[in-house]
Short mmCIF file of C-alpha atoms in Angstrom, two decimals:
data_model
loop_
_atom_site.label_atom_id
_atom_site.label_comp_id
_atom_site.label_asym_id
_atom_site.label_seq_id
_atom_site.Cartn_x
_atom_site.Cartn_y
_atom_site.Cartn_z
CA MET A 1 -12.08 23.07 2.30
CA ALA A 2 -11.13 21.95 -1.19
CA ILE A 3 -8.49 24.66 -1.57
CA LEU A 4 -7.06 23.74 1.83
CA MET A 5 -6.76 20.13 0.71
CA ILE A 6 -4.90 21.18 -2.44
CA ILE A 7 -2.58 23.35 -0.30
CA ALA A 8 -1.92 20.43 2.05
CA VAL A 9 -1.15 18.15 -0.89
CA ALA A 10 1.16 20.76 -2.42
CA ILE A 11 3.11 21.27 0.82
CA GLY A 12 3.28 17.51 1.28
CA GLY A 13 4.58 17.13 -2.26
CA VAL A 14 7.35 19.65 -1.63
CA GLY A 15 8.25 17.87 1.61
CA LEU A 16 8.28 14.49 -0.11
CA TYR A 17 10.51 15.90 -2.85
CA LEU A 18 12.94 17.16 -0.22
CA ALA A 19 12.83 13.84 1.64
CA MET A 20 13.59 11.71 -1.43
CA PRO A 21 17.01 10.04 -1.30
CA ARG A 22 19.39 12.11 -3.35
CA GLY A 23 22.89 10.77 -3.59
CA ARG A 24 25.35 11.50 -0.84
CA THR A 25 23.76 14.70 0.43
CA ARG A 26 21.60 14.21 3.47
CA ALA A 27 18.44 16.29 3.56
CA GLY A 28 18.62 17.27 7.21
CA ALA A 29 15.63 18.74 8.99
CA ALA A 30 14.08 20.69 6.10
CA PRO A 31 11.75 17.91 4.85
CA LEU A 32 10.64 17.21 8.41
CA VAL A 33 9.52 20.82 8.88
CA VAL A 34 7.70 20.96 5.54
CA LEU A 35 6.02 17.59 6.07
CA ALA A 36 4.99 18.59 9.58
CA ALA A 37 3.31 21.68 8.10
CA ALA A 38 1.46 19.54 5.57
CA ALA A 39 0.46 17.11 8.33
CA ALA A 40 -0.86 20.01 10.45
CA VAL A 41 -3.11 21.22 7.62
CA LEU A 42 -4.26 17.67 6.93
CA ILE A 43 -4.98 16.96 10.59
CA GLY A 44 -7.01 20.17 10.76
CA LEU A 45 -9.02 19.15 7.71
CA LEU A 46 -9.64 15.65 9.03
CA ILE A 47 -10.64 16.93 12.47
CA THR A 48 -13.27 19.23 10.96
CA LYS A 49 -14.69 16.21 9.17
CA VAL A 50 -14.66 13.73 12.03
CA ALA A 51 -15.35 16.06 14.96
CA GLY A 52 -18.16 14.81 17.14
CA HIS A 53 -17.91 11.25 15.89
CA SER A 54 -17.35 8.61 18.52
CA THR A 55 -14.27 7.12 16.83
CA ALA A 56 -12.62 10.46 16.03
CA GLY A 57 -10.07 10.09 18.84
CA TRP A 58 -8.79 6.89 17.23
CA PHE A 59 -9.18 7.78 13.60
CA VAL A 60 -6.82 10.76 13.46
CA PRO A 61 -3.81 9.17 15.22
CA LEU A 62 -4.14 5.91 13.29
CA SER A 63 -4.36 7.64 9.93
CA ILE A 64 -1.39 9.88 10.75
CA ILE A 65 0.68 6.87 11.81
CA GLY A 66 -0.26 5.10 8.59
CA ILE A 67 0.59 8.07 6.37
CA VAL A 68 3.91 8.81 8.12
CA ALA A 69 4.93 5.17 7.92
CA GLY A 70 3.93 5.16 4.24
CA LEU A 71 6.17 8.18 3.69
CA ARG A 72 9.07 6.34 5.28
CA VAL A 73 8.41 3.27 3.10
CA VAL A 74 8.78 5.47 0.04
CA THR A 75 11.76 7.53 1.22
CA HIS A 76 13.90 5.24 3.38
CA ARG A 77 17.27 4.33 1.95
CA LYS A 78 17.42 0.82 3.39
CA PRO A 79 14.94 -1.73 2.00
CA VAL A 80 14.74 -3.63 5.29
CA TYR A 81 13.55 -0.49 7.05
CA SER A 82 11.07 0.13 4.24
CA ALA A 83 9.63 -3.33 4.85
CA LEU A 84 9.46 -2.76 8.60
CA TYR A 85 7.71 0.59 8.13
CA PHE A 86 5.29 -1.17 5.81
CA ILE A 87 4.34 -3.46 8.71
CA LEU A 88 3.48 -0.27 10.64
CA VAL A 89 1.28 0.81 7.72
CA VAL A 90 -0.49 -2.56 7.83
CA ILE A 91 -1.09 -2.29 11.57
CA ALA A 92 -2.48 1.26 11.23
CA VAL A 93 -4.76 0.17 8.39
CA ALA A 94 -5.94 -2.77 10.49
CA GLY A 95 -6.79 -0.31 13.26
CA LEU A 96 -8.80 1.79 10.79
CA LEU A 97 -10.64 -1.36 9.71
CA LEU A 98 -11.44 -2.11 13.34
CA LEU A 99 -12.99 1.36 13.58
CA MET A 100 -15.18 0.41 10.62
CA ASP A 101 -16.38 -2.78 12.34
CA ALA A 102 -14.40 -5.06 10.03
CA GLU A 103 -12.81 -7.20 12.73
CA PHE A 104 -12.28 -10.33 10.64
CA LEU A 105 -10.69 -8.42 7.79
CA ALA A 106 -8.44 -6.50 10.20
CA MET A 107 -7.11 -9.71 11.74
CA ALA A 108 -6.75 -11.35 8.32
CA LEU A 109 -4.82 -8.30 7.11
CA VAL A 110 -2.38 -8.45 10.01
CA MET A 111 -1.89 -12.20 9.68
CA ILE A 112 -1.53 -12.33 5.90
CA TYR A 113 0.39 -9.10 5.33
CA ALA A 114 2.51 -8.71 8.43
CA GLY A 115 2.74 -12.45 9.01
CA ALA A 116 3.17 -13.95 5.57
CA ILE A 117 3.82 -11.47 2.76
CA LEU A 118 6.22 -9.24 4.66
CA VAL A 119 8.20 -12.25 5.92
CA THR A 120 8.66 -13.28 2.31
CA TYR A 121 9.81 -9.78 1.42
CA VAL A 122 12.31 -9.72 4.28
CA PHE A 123 13.63 -13.13 3.23
CA VAL A 124 14.15 -11.95 -0.34
CA ILE A 125 15.85 -8.77 0.92
CA MET A 126 18.21 -10.90 3.00
CA LEU A 127 18.86 -13.17 -0.01
CA ALA A 128 19.49 -10.47 -2.56
CA GLN A 129 20.58 -7.31 -0.85
CA GLN A 130 24.24 -6.39 -0.98
CA THR A 131 25.83 -5.30 2.25
CA GLY A 132 25.90 -1.62 2.91
CA GLU A 133 24.02 1.14 1.18
CA SER A 134 23.76 0.52 -2.51
CA SER A 135 23.95 3.35 -5.02
CA TYR A 136 20.54 2.70 -6.52
CA ASP A 137 18.84 2.97 -3.13
CA ALA A 138 20.46 6.33 -2.45
CA GLN A 139 19.28 7.97 -5.65
CA ALA A 140 15.62 8.41 -6.57
CA ARG A 141 14.64 8.22 -10.23
CA GLU A 142 12.79 11.27 -11.61
CA PRO A 143 11.40 12.36 -8.22
CA PHE A 144 10.04 15.67 -9.55
CA LEU A 145 7.92 14.16 -12.33
CA ALA A 146 6.67 11.36 -10.10
CA ILE A 147 5.64 13.76 -7.34
CA LEU A 148 3.99 16.00 -9.91
CA ALA A 149 1.94 13.04 -11.11
CA GLY A 150 1.06 12.11 -7.54
CA PHE A 151 0.13 15.74 -6.81
CA VAL A 152 -2.22 15.91 -9.78
CA LEU A 153 -3.87 12.61 -8.80
CA LEU A 154 -4.21 13.39 -5.11
CA GLY A 155 -5.12 17.04 -5.65
CA THR A 156 -7.96 16.07 -7.98
CA ILE A 157 -9.29 13.31 -5.74
CA GLY A 158 -8.85 15.32 -2.53
CA SER A 159 -10.41 18.54 -3.74
CA LYS A 160 -13.42 16.67 -5.11
CA LEU A 161 -13.75 14.72 -1.86
CA PHE A 162 -13.74 17.84 0.26
CA GLN A 163 -16.16 19.65 -2.07
CA SER A 164 -18.78 16.96 -1.69
CA THR A 165 -21.18 16.90 1.18
CA ALA A 166 -21.91 13.17 0.91
CA GLY A 167 -21.66 11.13 4.05
CA GLU A 168 -21.46 14.12 6.35
CA VAL A 169 -23.86 12.62 8.86
CA VAL A 170 -22.12 12.19 12.16
CA THR A 171 -24.08 9.17 13.36
CA ASP A 172 -23.14 5.82 11.91
CA PRO A 173 -25.63 4.14 9.61
CA VAL A 174 -27.19 1.19 11.35
CA GLY A 175 -28.18 -2.02 9.64
CA PRO A 176 -28.14 -5.74 10.21
CA THR A 177 -24.45 -5.95 9.35
CA ALA A 178 -23.28 -2.88 11.27
CA GLY A 179 -21.92 -2.95 14.75
CA PHE A 180 -19.55 -5.18 16.63
CA ASP A 181 -21.58 -8.39 16.82
CA ASP A 182 -21.33 -11.26 14.40
CA ASN A 183 -19.00 -9.72 11.85
CA VAL A 184 -17.34 -13.10 11.23
CA VAL A 185 -20.71 -14.83 10.90
CA HIS A 186 -21.97 -12.33 8.35
CA VAL A 187 -18.76 -12.27 6.31
CA GLY A 188 -18.53 -16.06 6.32
CA THR A 189 -22.13 -16.46 5.24
CA LEU A 190 -21.65 -13.98 2.42
CA LEU A 191 -18.40 -15.66 1.31
CA LEU A 192 -19.91 -19.14 1.15
CA THR A 193 -23.24 -18.23 -0.41
CA GLN A 194 -23.12 -15.24 -2.73
CA TYR A 195 -19.38 -15.32 -3.41
CA ALA A 196 -18.75 -19.08 -3.35
CA VAL A 197 -17.55 -19.08 -6.96
CA GLY A 198 -15.16 -16.26 -6.15
CA VAL A 199 -13.68 -18.22 -3.27
CA GLU A 200 -13.03 -21.18 -5.55
CA LEU A 201 -11.47 -18.91 -8.16
CA ALA A 202 -9.24 -17.34 -5.51
CA GLY A 203 -8.08 -20.84 -4.56
CA VAL A 204 -7.27 -21.62 -8.19
CA LEU A 205 -5.42 -18.31 -8.50
CA LEU A 206 -3.33 -19.01 -5.41
CA LEU A 207 -2.49 -22.50 -6.66
CA ALA A 208 -1.46 -21.15 -10.06
CA ALA A 209 0.65 -18.45 -8.41
CA MET A 210 2.34 -21.03 -6.18
CA VAL A 211 3.18 -23.31 -9.12
CA GLY A 212 4.35 -20.33 -11.14
CA ALA A 213 6.54 -18.99 -8.35
CA ILE A 214 8.21 -22.36 -7.86
CA ALA A 215 8.73 -22.77 -11.60
CA ILE A 216 10.26 -19.30 -11.93
CA ALA A 217 12.46 -19.42 -8.85
CA ARG A 218 13.93 -22.86 -9.56
CA ARG A 219 15.21 -21.94 -13.00
CA LYS A 220 18.95 -21.90 -12.62
CA ALA A 221 21.06 -19.70 -14.80
CA LEU A 222 21.19 -17.48 -17.83
CA ASP A 223 22.17 -19.68 -20.73
CA GLU A 224 20.86 -23.08 -19.80
CA PRO A 225 18.27 -24.65 -22.08
CA GLU A 226 14.60 -24.28 -21.25
CA GLY A 227 13.27 -26.70 -18.69
CA ASP A 228 16.67 -27.52 -17.25
CA ILE A 229 16.12 -26.86 -13.57
CA VAL A 230 18.23 -27.26 -10.50
CA MET B 1 -17.26 9.62 8.14
CA LEU B 2 -16.89 8.40 4.55
CA ILE B 3 -14.77 11.32 3.30
CA PRO B 4 -11.91 11.04 5.86
CA TYR B 5 -11.45 7.33 5.15
CA LEU B 6 -11.42 7.95 1.42
CA THR B 7 -8.87 10.71 1.94
CA VAL B 8 -6.52 8.43 3.87
CA GLY B 9 -6.95 5.71 1.25
CA ALA B 10 -6.18 8.16 -1.55
CA ILE B 11 -3.06 9.41 0.25
CA LEU B 12 -1.73 5.88 0.74
CA PHE B 13 -2.45 5.07 -2.91
CA ALA B 14 -0.66 8.19 -4.14
CA LEU B 15 2.34 7.47 -1.91
CA GLY B 16 2.54 3.95 -3.31
CA LEU B 17 2.32 5.30 -6.85
CA ILE B 18 5.11 7.83 -6.25
CA GLY B 19 7.26 5.19 -4.60
CA PHE B 20 6.72 2.73 -7.44
CA VAL B 21 7.89 5.29 -9.98
CA THR B 22 10.81 6.78 -8.05
CA ARG B 23 12.46 3.89 -6.22
CA ARG B 24 15.02 1.93 -8.19
CA ASN B 25 15.21 -1.12 -5.95
CA LEU B 26 13.01 -3.89 -7.38
CA ILE B 27 11.95 -5.13 -3.93
CA VAL B 28 10.93 -1.67 -2.73
CA MET B 29 9.01 -1.11 -5.96
CA PHE B 30 6.86 -4.14 -5.24
CA LEU B 31 6.54 -3.08 -1.62
CA CYS B 32 5.03 0.15 -2.94
CA THR B 33 2.41 -1.80 -4.89
CA GLU B 34 1.41 -3.38 -1.58
CA LEU B 35 1.12 0.17 -0.20
CA MET B 36 -1.34 0.93 -2.99
CA PHE B 37 -3.31 -2.20 -2.05
CA GLN B 38 -3.64 -0.85 1.50
CA GLY B 39 -5.25 2.32 0.18
CA ILE B 40 -7.68 0.23 -1.87
CA VAL B 41 -8.62 -1.90 1.15
CA ILE B 42 -9.51 1.21 3.15
CA ASN B 43 -11.61 2.53 0.26
CA LEU B 44 -13.52 -0.72 -0.26
CA VAL B 45 -14.36 -1.20 3.41
CA ALA B 46 -15.28 2.48 3.87
CA PHE B 47 -17.70 2.40 0.95
CA GLY B 48 -19.29 -0.70 2.45
CA ARG B 49 -19.50 0.70 5.97
CA TYR B 50 -20.71 4.20 5.05
CA PRO B 51 -22.77 3.75 1.88
CA LEU B 52 -24.13 6.82 0.14
CA SER B 53 -27.63 5.44 0.49
CA GLY B 54 -29.20 2.53 2.29
CA GLN B 55 -27.82 0.22 4.92
CA PRO B 56 -24.17 -0.78 5.41
CA MET B 57 -23.04 -3.80 3.43
CA LEU B 58 -20.30 -6.37 3.89
CA ASP B 59 -19.47 -6.72 0.21
CA GLY B 60 -16.56 -4.34 0.58
CA GLN B 61 -14.98 -6.60 3.18
CA VAL B 62 -15.46 -9.65 0.95
CA PHE B 63 -13.86 -7.81 -1.97
CA SER B 64 -10.95 -6.94 0.31
CA LEU B 65 -10.51 -10.61 1.19
CA PHE B 66 -10.26 -11.43 -2.51
CA LEU B 67 -7.80 -8.56 -2.83
CA LEU B 68 -5.68 -10.20 -0.12
CA ALA B 69 -5.59 -13.39 -2.18
CA VAL B 70 -4.54 -11.46 -5.28
CA ALA B 71 -1.92 -9.55 -3.30
CA ALA B 72 -0.47 -12.78 -1.94
CA SER B 73 -0.27 -14.26 -5.45
CA GLU B 74 1.30 -11.09 -6.77
CA ALA B 75 3.89 -11.02 -4.00
CA ALA B 76 4.84 -14.65 -4.56
CA LEU B 77 5.26 -14.24 -8.32
CA ALA B 78 6.97 -10.86 -8.10
CA LEU B 79 9.48 -12.02 -5.51
CA ALA B 80 10.24 -15.16 -7.50
CA LEU B 81 10.91 -12.93 -10.50
CA VAL B 82 13.08 -10.63 -8.39
CA VAL B 83 15.18 -13.56 -7.19
CA LEU B 84 15.56 -14.78 -10.77
CA LEU B 85 16.53 -11.32 -12.05
CA PHE B 86 19.00 -10.93 -9.19
CA ARG B 87 20.68 -14.19 -10.18
CA TYR B 88 21.06 -12.98 -13.77
CA LYS B 89 22.61 -9.58 -13.06
CA GLY B 90 23.66 -9.60 -9.42
CA THR B 91 21.91 -6.32 -8.74
CA LEU B 92 18.44 -5.22 -7.68
CA ASP B 93 18.61 -2.00 -9.70
CA ALA B 94 15.62 -1.76 -12.03
CA GLY B 95 17.77 0.35 -14.35
CA ALA B 96 19.94 -2.69 -15.05
CA TRP B 97 17.08 -4.04 -17.15
CA ASN B 98 16.39 -0.97 -19.22
CA MET B 99 17.43 -2.81 -22.36
CA LEU B 100 13.85 -4.13 -22.26
CA ARG B 101 12.45 -0.71 -23.04
CA ASP B 102 11.60 0.76 -26.37
CA ASP B 103 14.20 3.02 -27.92
#
């Protein structure tokens, strides 16, 4: 199992290297074939782990959608398309959270990420992006070293994960907070009792970030004195 | 069911890491940090839902909510910086700012 995971990561790394934007030359179908091979090995590995579980039929397609969309975020030459593929990642992750009975978090993720953060990204892309394909989007920086680093990280984590036998029980653990009912009630109670200080701190952090963002973005030009805003 | 979720989370994190290092567009670099956050969210919730011992907990979901707040702050500040940097140089290329690095 562990060696299969390392093989899948290696094939995926080669495919990702081929799929990286590289100047004018288009990669063609080669990265697709290699990545499909990696995906096949990965799907096989995941299916052996989730077979027999009640949510297996949803888990595998959602995770594959998320990973493929993540690949496109990293490799697409146009930033707008990267942002749109990222929305697909968010939706797939929200589906995975639904499988784990985290309904409130799944909805919050879709609303905050796809609804708020990504809209801000798309606005900034529209503000700042030059028309047409820019040279720096068409050329990846040090793709080999970066993919080597990612391979070492993912190979280590993945091989250790598939060596372990922890959590191999097929039936879900059952407790007062498991299951479909009352997820919002439980999360809300926990937020406002045990983590009340954290909620207040998060509010302070958001306020500080808002003030900071306005202060940074309103500064006008290069050589104007400090504090001279629009 | 814990291992498959952790695997997917690790893959998303590694993809975000690779994208952050290789892409040269400032906006896409910060988009890749958000990709890493997605991997973390899956990990946190999976550890809460399928604990190694004992009953499932909701703390992972609460941590993920805090992570959403941090991600929103990060996106706001990072995009404000990107707009500012774009006004200085007229390009989104991260390499345009490599005078900041150590020689």
